[in-house]
mmCIF file of C-alpha atoms and ligand atoms in Angstrom:
data_model
loop_
_atom_site.group_PDB
_atom_site.id
_atom_site.type_symbol
_atom_site.label_atom_id
_atom_site.label_comp_id
_atom_site.label_asym_id
_atom_site.label_seq_id
_atom_site.Cartn_x
_atom_site.Cartn_y
_atom_site.Cartn_z
ATOM 1 C CA MET E 1 0.000 0.000 0.000
ATOM 2 C CA ASN E 2 1.208 3.514 -0.760
ATOM 3 C CA PRO E 3 3.006 4.723 2.412
ATOM 4 C CA LEU E 4 1.654 8.218 1.688
ATOM 5 C CA ILE E 5 -1.857 7.000 2.335
ATOM 6 C CA THR E 6 -2.863 7.527 5.929
ATOM 7 C CA THR E 7 -6.252 7.119 7.524
ATOM 8 C CA GLY E 8 -6.499 9.449 10.410
ATOM 9 C CA GLN E 9 -9.723 8.264 11.928
ATOM 10 C CA ARG E 10 -9.423 6.067 14.994
ATOM 11 C CA PRO E 11 -12.226 3.589 15.817
ATOM 12 C CA GLY E 12 -15.058 5.418 17.524
ATOM 13 C CA ASP E 13 -14.032 8.794 16.182
ATOM 14 C CA ARG E 14 -16.919 10.873 14.935
ATOM 15 C CA THR E 15 -16.968 12.509 11.548
ATOM 16 C CA ALA E 16 -15.388 15.963 11.481
ATOM 17 C CA LEU E 17 -17.495 18.910 10.316
ATOM 18 C CA SER E 18 -15.736 21.342 7.978
ATOM 19 C CA VAL E 19 -17.836 24.448 7.357
ATOM 20 C CA ASN E 20 -17.638 25.769 3.788
ATOM 21 C CA LEU E 21 -17.755 29.583 3.781
ATOM 22 C CA ASN E 22 -18.245 30.179 0.068
ATOM 23 C CA LYS E 23 -21.751 31.578 0.515
ATOM 24 C CA VAL E 24 -20.723 34.012 3.227
ATOM 25 C CA ALA E 25 -18.275 35.488 0.715
ATOM 26 C CA LEU E 26 -20.927 35.445 -2.016
ATOM 27 C CA LEU E 27 -23.224 37.651 0.072
ATOM 28 C CA ARG E 28 -20.357 39.934 1.116
ATOM 29 C CA ASN E 29 -19.332 40.463 -2.527
ATOM 30 C CA THR E 30 -22.724 41.943 -3.454
ATOM 31 C CA ARG E 31 -21.621 45.231 -1.837
ATOM 32 C CA THR E 32 -18.323 47.079 -1.419
ATOM 33 C CA LEU E 33 -18.613 46.564 2.346
ATOM 34 C CA THR E 34 -16.840 43.982 4.504
ATOM 35 C CA ILE E 35 -19.943 42.330 5.928
ATOM 36 C CA PRO E 36 -20.755 39.518 6.373
ATOM 37 C CA SER E 37 -17.159 38.792 7.391
ATOM 38 C CA VAL E 38 -15.709 35.462 6.258
ATOM 39 C CA THR E 39 -13.192 35.412 9.112
ATOM 40 C CA ARG E 40 -15.896 36.261 11.663
ATOM 41 C CA ALA E 41 -18.027 33.429 10.312
ATOM 42 C CA ALA E 42 -15.065 31.078 10.604
ATOM 43 C CA THR E 43 -14.504 32.140 14.205
ATOM 44 C CA LEU E 44 -18.157 31.578 15.103
ATOM 45 C CA ALA E 45 -18.167 28.160 13.418
ATOM 46 C CA LEU E 46 -15.009 27.045 15.217
ATOM 47 C CA GLN E 47 -16.195 28.426 18.553
ATOM 48 C CA ALA E 48 -19.395 26.402 18.094
ATOM 49 C CA GLY E 49 -17.359 23.209 17.636
ATOM 50 C CA ALA E 50 -16.718 22.808 13.913
ATOM 51 C CA GLN E 51 -13.468 20.913 13.370
ATOM 52 C CA GLY E 52 -12.512 22.714 10.176
ATOM 53 C CA ILE E 53 -13.075 25.374 7.560
ATOM 54 C CA THR E 54 -13.434 24.758 3.832
ATOM 55 C CA VAL E 55 -13.253 27.280 1.000
ATOM 56 C CA HIS E 56 -13.380 26.907 -2.761
ATOM 57 C CA PRO E 57 -11.561 29.923 -4.260
ATOM 58 C CA ARG E 58 -12.847 29.741 -7.844
ATOM 59 C CA PRO E 59 -10.807 31.498 -10.583
ATOM 60 C CA ASP E 60 -13.571 34.088 -11.152
ATOM 61 C CA GLU E 61 -13.619 34.955 -7.428
ATOM 62 C CA ARG E 62 -17.425 34.960 -7.455
ATOM 63 C CA HIS E 63 -17.300 34.247 -3.719
ATOM 64 C CA ILE E 64 -14.052 33.316 -1.921
ATOM 65 C CA ARG E 65 -11.333 35.687 -3.065
ATOM 66 C CA SER E 66 -7.597 35.163 -2.817
ATOM 67 C CA HIS E 67 -7.370 37.522 0.166
ATOM 68 C CA ASP E 68 -9.955 35.394 2.005
ATOM 69 C CA VAL E 69 -7.680 32.372 1.626
ATOM 70 C CA PHE E 70 -4.808 34.204 3.327
ATOM 71 C CA ASP E 71 -7.029 35.944 5.903
ATOM 72 C CA LEU E 72 -8.374 32.550 6.973
ATOM 73 C CA ALA E 73 -4.871 31.073 7.111
ATOM 74 C CA ASP E 74 -3.875 33.899 9.455
ATOM 75 C CA LEU E 75 -6.989 33.315 11.598
ATOM 76 C CA LEU E 76 -6.377 29.572 11.779
ATOM 77 C CA ARG E 77 -3.006 30.182 13.415
ATOM 78 C CA ASP E 78 -5.149 30.761 16.522
ATOM 79 C CA TRP E 79 -6.954 27.448 15.979
ATOM 80 C CA PRO E 80 -4.148 24.854 15.739
ATOM 81 C CA ALA E 81 -6.513 21.886 16.145
ATOM 82 C CA ALA E 82 -8.736 23.024 13.288
ATOM 83 C CA GLU E 83 -8.208 21.801 9.720
ATOM 84 C CA TYR E 84 -8.081 24.077 6.716
ATOM 85 C CA ASN E 85 -9.423 22.455 3.554
ATOM 86 C CA ILE E 86 -8.963 24.376 0.309
ATOM 87 C CA GLU E 87 -10.836 23.079 -2.720
ATOM 88 C CA GLY E 88 -10.225 23.799 -6.347
ATOM 89 C CA ASN E 89 -8.999 22.627 -9.698
ATOM 90 C CA PRO E 90 -5.217 22.105 -9.431
ATOM 91 C CA LEU E 91 -4.923 22.803 -13.161
ATOM 92 C CA HIS E 92 -6.310 26.308 -12.605
ATOM 93 C CA ASN E 93 -5.608 28.636 -9.632
ATOM 94 C CA LEU E 94 -5.497 26.252 -6.685
ATOM 95 C CA MET E 95 -1.828 25.297 -6.699
ATOM 96 C CA ASP E 96 -0.612 28.907 -6.871
ATOM 97 C CA LEU E 97 -2.554 29.652 -3.696
ATOM 98 C CA VAL E 98 -1.202 26.534 -1.977
ATOM 99 C CA ARG E 99 2.371 27.394 -2.985
ATOM 100 C CA ARG E 100 1.995 30.933 -1.651
ATOM 101 C CA LEU E 101 0.543 29.657 1.606
ATOM 102 C CA ALA E 102 3.379 27.161 1.961
ATOM 103 C CA GLU E 103 5.933 29.941 1.415
ATOM 104 C CA ARG E 104 4.368 31.657 4.446
ATOM 105 C CA GLY E 105 4.512 28.451 6.476
ATOM 106 C CA GLN E 106 0.716 28.170 6.282
ATOM 107 C CA ALA E 107 0.109 25.191 4.014
ATOM 108 C CA PRO E 108 -3.464 23.919 4.520
ATOM 109 C CA GLN E 109 -3.902 20.555 6.220
ATOM 110 C CA GLN E 110 -5.874 19.362 3.196
ATOM 111 C CA VAL E 111 -6.470 20.302 -0.432
ATOM 112 C CA THR E 112 -9.407 18.821 -2.304
ATOM 113 C CA PHE E 113 -8.895 18.553 -6.042
ATOM 114 C CA VAL E 114 -12.161 19.225 -7.889
ATOM 115 C CA PRO E 115 -12.400 18.961 -11.719
ATOM 116 C CA ASP E 116 -14.516 22.093 -12.170
ATOM 117 C CA ALA E 117 -14.320 24.202 -15.304
ATOM 118 C CA VAL E 118 -13.614 27.911 -14.775
ATOM 119 C CA GLY E 119 -17.183 29.194 -15.264
ATOM 120 C CA GLN E 120 -18.980 26.150 -13.871
ATOM 121 C CA SER E 121 -21.957 27.182 -11.719
ATOM 122 C CA THR E 122 -21.098 24.644 -9.006
ATOM 123 C CA SER E 123 -19.301 21.351 -8.602
ATOM 124 C CA ASP E 124 -21.264 18.610 -10.323
ATOM 125 C CA HIS E 125 -18.882 15.724 -11.039
ATOM 126 C CA GLY E 126 -15.775 14.019 -9.851
ATOM 127 C CA TRP E 127 -12.519 13.108 -11.578
ATOM 128 C CA SER E 128 -12.395 10.536 -14.344
ATOM 129 C CA LEU E 129 -9.831 7.979 -13.271
ATOM 130 C CA PRO E 130 -7.521 6.553 -14.465
ATOM 131 C CA GLN E 131 -7.898 8.941 -17.452
ATOM 132 C CA ASP E 132 -7.097 12.091 -15.418
ATOM 133 C CA ALA E 133 -4.327 10.507 -13.340
ATOM 134 C CA ALA E 134 -1.331 11.505 -15.487
ATOM 135 C CA GLN E 135 -2.025 15.225 -15.033
ATOM 136 C CA LEU E 136 -2.958 14.858 -11.372
ATOM 137 C CA VAL E 137 -0.116 12.725 -9.976
ATOM 138 C CA PRO E 138 2.640 15.388 -10.131
ATOM 139 C CA LEU E 139 0.297 17.953 -8.564
ATOM 140 C CA ILE E 140 -0.707 15.518 -5.821
ATOM 141 C CA ARG E 141 2.946 14.908 -5.042
ATOM 142 C CA GLU E 142 3.674 18.651 -5.077
ATOM 143 C CA ALA E 143 0.802 19.426 -2.719
ATOM 144 C CA GLN E 144 1.940 16.665 -0.366
ATOM 145 C CA GLY E 145 5.490 17.967 -0.551
ATOM 146 C CA LEU E 146 4.163 21.383 0.488
ATOM 147 C CA GLY E 147 2.566 19.741 3.546
ATOM 148 C CA ALA E 148 -1.041 19.175 2.512
ATOM 149 C CA ARG E 149 -3.010 15.963 2.463
ATOM 150 C CA VAL E 150 -4.783 15.451 -0.893
ATOM 151 C CA SER E 151 -8.423 14.448 -1.311
ATOM 152 C CA LEU E 152 -9.932 13.775 -4.739
ATOM 153 C CA PHE E 153 -13.539 14.782 -5.398
ATOM 154 C CA MET E 154 -15.119 11.625 -6.804
ATOM 155 C CA ASP E 155 -18.446 10.292 -7.977
ATOM 156 C CA PRO E 156 -19.499 7.259 -5.900
ATOM 157 C CA LEU E 157 -18.042 4.697 -8.306
ATOM 158 C CA PRO E 158 -16.469 1.686 -6.552
ATOM 159 C CA GLN E 159 -14.583 0.767 -9.700
ATOM 160 C CA ALA E 160 -12.714 4.104 -9.677
ATOM 161 C CA MET E 161 -11.310 3.843 -6.159
ATOM 162 C CA ALA E 162 -8.253 1.695 -6.895
ATOM 163 C CA ALA E 163 -7.226 4.221 -9.556
ATOM 164 C CA ALA E 164 -7.770 7.007 -7.023
ATOM 165 C CA ARG E 165 -5.474 5.176 -4.614
ATOM 166 C CA ASP E 166 -2.874 4.708 -7.328
ATOM 167 C CA THR E 167 -2.582 8.490 -7.753
ATOM 168 C CA GLY E 168 -1.083 8.655 -4.251
ATOM 169 C CA ALA E 169 -3.923 10.755 -2.855
ATOM 170 C CA GLU E 170 -4.731 10.014 0.786
ATOM 171 C CA ARG E 171 -8.482 10.536 0.571
ATOM 172 C CA VAL E 172 -11.461 10.719 -1.721
ATOM 173 C CA GLU E 173 -14.449 12.982 -1.151
ATOM 174 C CA LEU E 174 -17.651 11.288 -2.246
ATOM 175 C CA TYR E 175 -19.779 13.763 -4.227
ATOM 176 C CA THR E 176 -23.102 13.480 -2.445
ATOM 177 C CA GLU E 177 -25.541 15.429 -4.640
ATOM 178 C CA ALA E 178 -27.133 12.240 -6.028
ATOM 179 C CA TYR E 179 -27.736 11.033 -2.481
ATOM 180 C CA ALA E 180 -29.200 14.399 -1.453
ATOM 181 C CA ARG E 181 -31.629 14.335 -4.384
ATOM 182 C CA ALA E 182 -32.713 10.770 -3.557
ATOM 183 C CA HIS E 183 -33.084 11.347 0.176
ATOM 184 C CA GLY E 184 -36.669 11.037 1.287
ATOM 185 C CA THR E 185 -37.721 9.374 -1.982
ATOM 186 C CA PRO E 186 -38.323 5.683 -2.786
ATOM 187 C CA ARG E 187 -34.830 5.620 -4.384
ATOM 188 C CA GLN E 188 -33.009 6.577 -1.169
ATOM 189 C CA ALA E 189 -32.009 3.052 -0.162
ATOM 190 C CA GLU E 190 -30.854 2.142 -3.679
ATOM 191 C CA VAL E 191 -28.776 5.293 -4.104
ATOM 192 C CA LEU E 192 -27.364 5.054 -0.591
ATOM 193 C CA ALA E 193 -26.279 1.467 -1.280
ATOM 194 C CA GLY E 194 -24.119 2.833 -4.077
ATOM 195 C CA TYR E 195 -22.368 5.172 -1.660
ATOM 196 C CA VAL E 196 -21.878 2.332 0.822
ATOM 197 C CA ALA E 197 -20.208 0.297 -1.930
ATOM 198 C CA ALA E 198 -18.062 3.218 -3.072
ATOM 199 C CA GLY E 199 -17.021 3.997 0.486
ATOM 200 C CA ALA E 200 -16.125 0.367 1.150
ATOM 201 C CA ALA E 201 -14.123 0.220 -2.078
ATOM 202 C CA ALA E 202 -12.264 3.411 -1.178
ATOM 203 C CA ARG E 203 -11.421 2.292 2.343
ATOM 204 C CA GLY E 204 -10.581 -1.195 1.099
ATOM 205 C CA ALA E 205 -8.085 0.410 -1.288
ATOM 206 C CA GLY E 206 -6.469 2.217 1.629
ATOM 207 C CA LEU E 207 -8.082 5.608 1.068
ATOM 208 C CA ALA E 208 -9.690 7.641 3.814
ATOM 209 C CA LEU E 209 -13.175 8.936 3.164
ATOM 210 C CA ASN E 210 -14.659 12.432 3.029
ATOM 211 C CA ALA E 211 -18.069 13.451 1.709
ATOM 212 C CA GLY E 212 -19.790 16.618 0.567
ATOM 213 C CA HIS E 213 -22.152 18.600 -1.633
ATOM 214 C CA ASP E 214 -25.804 19.291 -0.818
ATOM 215 C CA LEU E 215 -25.599 17.670 2.600
ATOM 216 C CA ASN E 216 -27.987 19.245 5.088
ATOM 217 C CA ARG E 217 -29.644 18.806 8.485
ATOM 218 C CA ASP E 218 -32.278 16.462 7.025
ATOM 219 C CA ASN E 219 -30.025 14.065 5.101
ATOM 220 C CA LEU E 220 -26.713 14.116 7.001
ATOM 221 C CA ALA E 221 -27.411 11.630 9.788
ATOM 222 C CA ASP E 222 -28.913 9.037 7.439
ATOM 223 C CA PHE E 223 -25.822 9.221 5.221
ATOM 224 C CA LEU E 224 -23.339 8.855 8.055
ATOM 225 C CA ALA E 225 -25.339 6.060 9.682
ATOM 226 C CA ALA E 226 -25.223 4.094 6.412
ATOM 227 C CA VAL E 227 -21.714 4.842 5.138
ATOM 228 C CA PRO E 228 -19.041 3.717 7.625
ATOM 229 C CA GLY E 229 -15.824 5.585 8.235
ATOM 230 C CA VAL E 230 -16.541 9.063 6.867
ATOM 231 C CA GLU E 231 -13.771 11.163 8.383
ATOM 232 C CA GLU E 232 -14.959 14.586 7.255
ATOM 233 C CA VAL E 233 -18.050 16.180 5.793
ATOM 234 C CA SER E 234 -17.686 19.618 4.237
ATOM 235 C CA ILE E 235 -20.968 21.487 4.231
ATOM 236 C CA GLY E 236 -21.709 25.020 3.092
ATOM 237 C CA HIS E 237 -24.783 25.949 1.099
ATOM 238 C CA ALA E 238 -27.474 24.406 3.313
ATOM 239 C CA LEU E 239 -25.606 25.222 6.524
ATOM 240 C CA ILE E 240 -25.320 28.912 5.687
ATOM 241 C CA ALA E 241 -28.970 28.944 4.615
ATOM 242 C CA ASP E 242 -29.900 27.410 7.969
ATOM 243 C CA ALA E 243 -27.793 30.036 9.715
ATOM 244 C CA LEU E 244 -30.040 32.769 8.316
ATOM 245 C CA GLU E 245 -32.816 31.184 10.377
ATOM 246 C CA LEU E 246 -31.004 29.815 13.448
ATOM 247 C CA GLY E 247 -27.824 31.841 13.661
ATOM 248 C CA LEU E 248 -24.459 30.398 12.685
ATOM 249 C CA ALA E 249 -23.357 29.112 16.082
ATOM 250 C CA GLU E 250 -26.620 27.292 16.780
ATOM 251 C CA THR E 251 -26.648 25.933 13.227
ATOM 252 C CA VAL E 252 -23.151 24.478 13.604
ATOM 253 C CA ARG E 253 -24.189 22.910 16.904
ATOM 254 C CA ASP E 254 -27.245 21.437 15.176
ATOM 255 C CA TYR E 255 -25.103 19.892 12.433
ATOM 256 C CA LEU E 256 -22.790 18.466 15.089
ATOM 257 C CA ARG E 257 -25.841 16.946 16.765
ATOM 258 C CA CYS E 258 -26.751 15.334 13.440
ATOM 259 C CA ILE E 259 -23.259 13.813 13.271
ATOM 260 C CA HIS E 260 -23.436 12.592 16.856
ATOM 261 C CA ARG E 261 -26.894 11.137 16.218
ATOM 262 C CA ALA E 262 -25.529 9.109 13.345
ATOM 263 C CA SER E 263 -22.905 7.484 15.544
ATOM 264 C CA ALA E 264 -25.262 6.909 18.506
HETATM 265 C C1 DXP H 1 -16.713 20.652 -4.228
HETATM 266 C C2 DXP H 1 -18.075 20.961 -3.767
HETATM 267 O O1 DXP H 1 -18.993 20.222 -3.944
HETATM 268 C C3 DXP H 1 -18.293 22.192 -3.029
HETATM 269 O O2 DXP H 1 -17.389 22.219 -2.024
HETATM 270 C C4 DXP H 1 -18.047 23.444 -3.804
HETATM 271 O O3 DXP H 1 -17.330 24.322 -2.988
HETATM 272 C C5 DXP H 1 -19.333 24.096 -4.126
HETATM 273 O O4 DXP H 1 -18.976 25.288 -4.799
HETATM 274 P P1 DXP H 1 -19.986 26.518 -4.773
HETATM 275 O O5 DXP H 1 -20.112 26.954 -3.322
HETATM 276 O O6 DXP H 1 -19.311 27.543 -5.657
HETATM 277 O O7 DXP H 1 -21.293 26.001 -5.299
HETATM 278 N N1 LIG H 2 -17.096 19.735 -0.616
HETATM 279 C C1 LIG H 2 -18.470 20.134 -0.352
HETATM 280 C C2 LIG H 2 -18.475 21.485 0.280
HETATM 281 O O1 LIG H 2 -17.447 21.979 0.709
HETATM 282 C C3 LIG H 2 -19.744 22.222 0.420
HETATM 283 O O2 LIG H 2 -20.705 21.809 -0.511
HETATM 284 P P1 LIG H 2 -22.176 22.422 -0.272
HETATM 285 O O3 LIG H 2 -22.595 22.017 1.131
HETATM 286 O O4 LIG H 2 -22.061 23.923 -0.401
HETATM 287 O O5 LIG H 2 -23.028 21.796 -1.324
#
């Protein structure tokens, strides 16, 4: 097995919650003001118990801007136990940001490689492996050399997980939109079984498991109860929407309760 692959979760550990702050930045960018503050939102989320912060600095800076990436890195110096997860396409702007952070001694704990096109409205597919591997492997090695763990955003395809492992990445993030759409419908069990198989294939290949996209308070516990060994969920859109109703701190606590409920 690739010695670079590590699985950090110990038996009995609960899934870590990484709060994605893209939508805080999206709202802020609609005016030339500084509110809502991305760093303030990160502080509130971490104070409420979130284990990490995720951002997806897209090349068009529609929401998270480059300065947010560095502002959050500075903030997270005060939160040494928290994980910083930076998502993006390593063939676009992501690696430049990671290199600049590493030069400052602030490499993120994790980067998540996502195969999004520049103008794509949101993430809607994972990598095609082994087809994409040749262009990814050197960037995976570079990111690891800079001090970051690498997670690959993947569709829940069991047959792709050995190829994901062969890239040298430590983790895969299961793209959970299909599950979210099926949740609460007659197809839920069938679709969830696919994620269980993909998760088992990933972990059987020696990869650690993350999950994200369209997870929310209604569907999160069912997913985690069914799919063993999810080490991290990154959640943004629904969580920030909930925060408009409940407040960010209470919302984070509610999502943590969903995670705890799944492992009860
Ligand atoms: C990779 C993924 O599914 C999300 O983390 C992504 O950050 C969503 O991007 P938007 O917030 O721009 O929709
Ligand atoms: N990787 C998923 C993520 O960070 C947030 O996705 P979403 O909850 O905004 O759909």
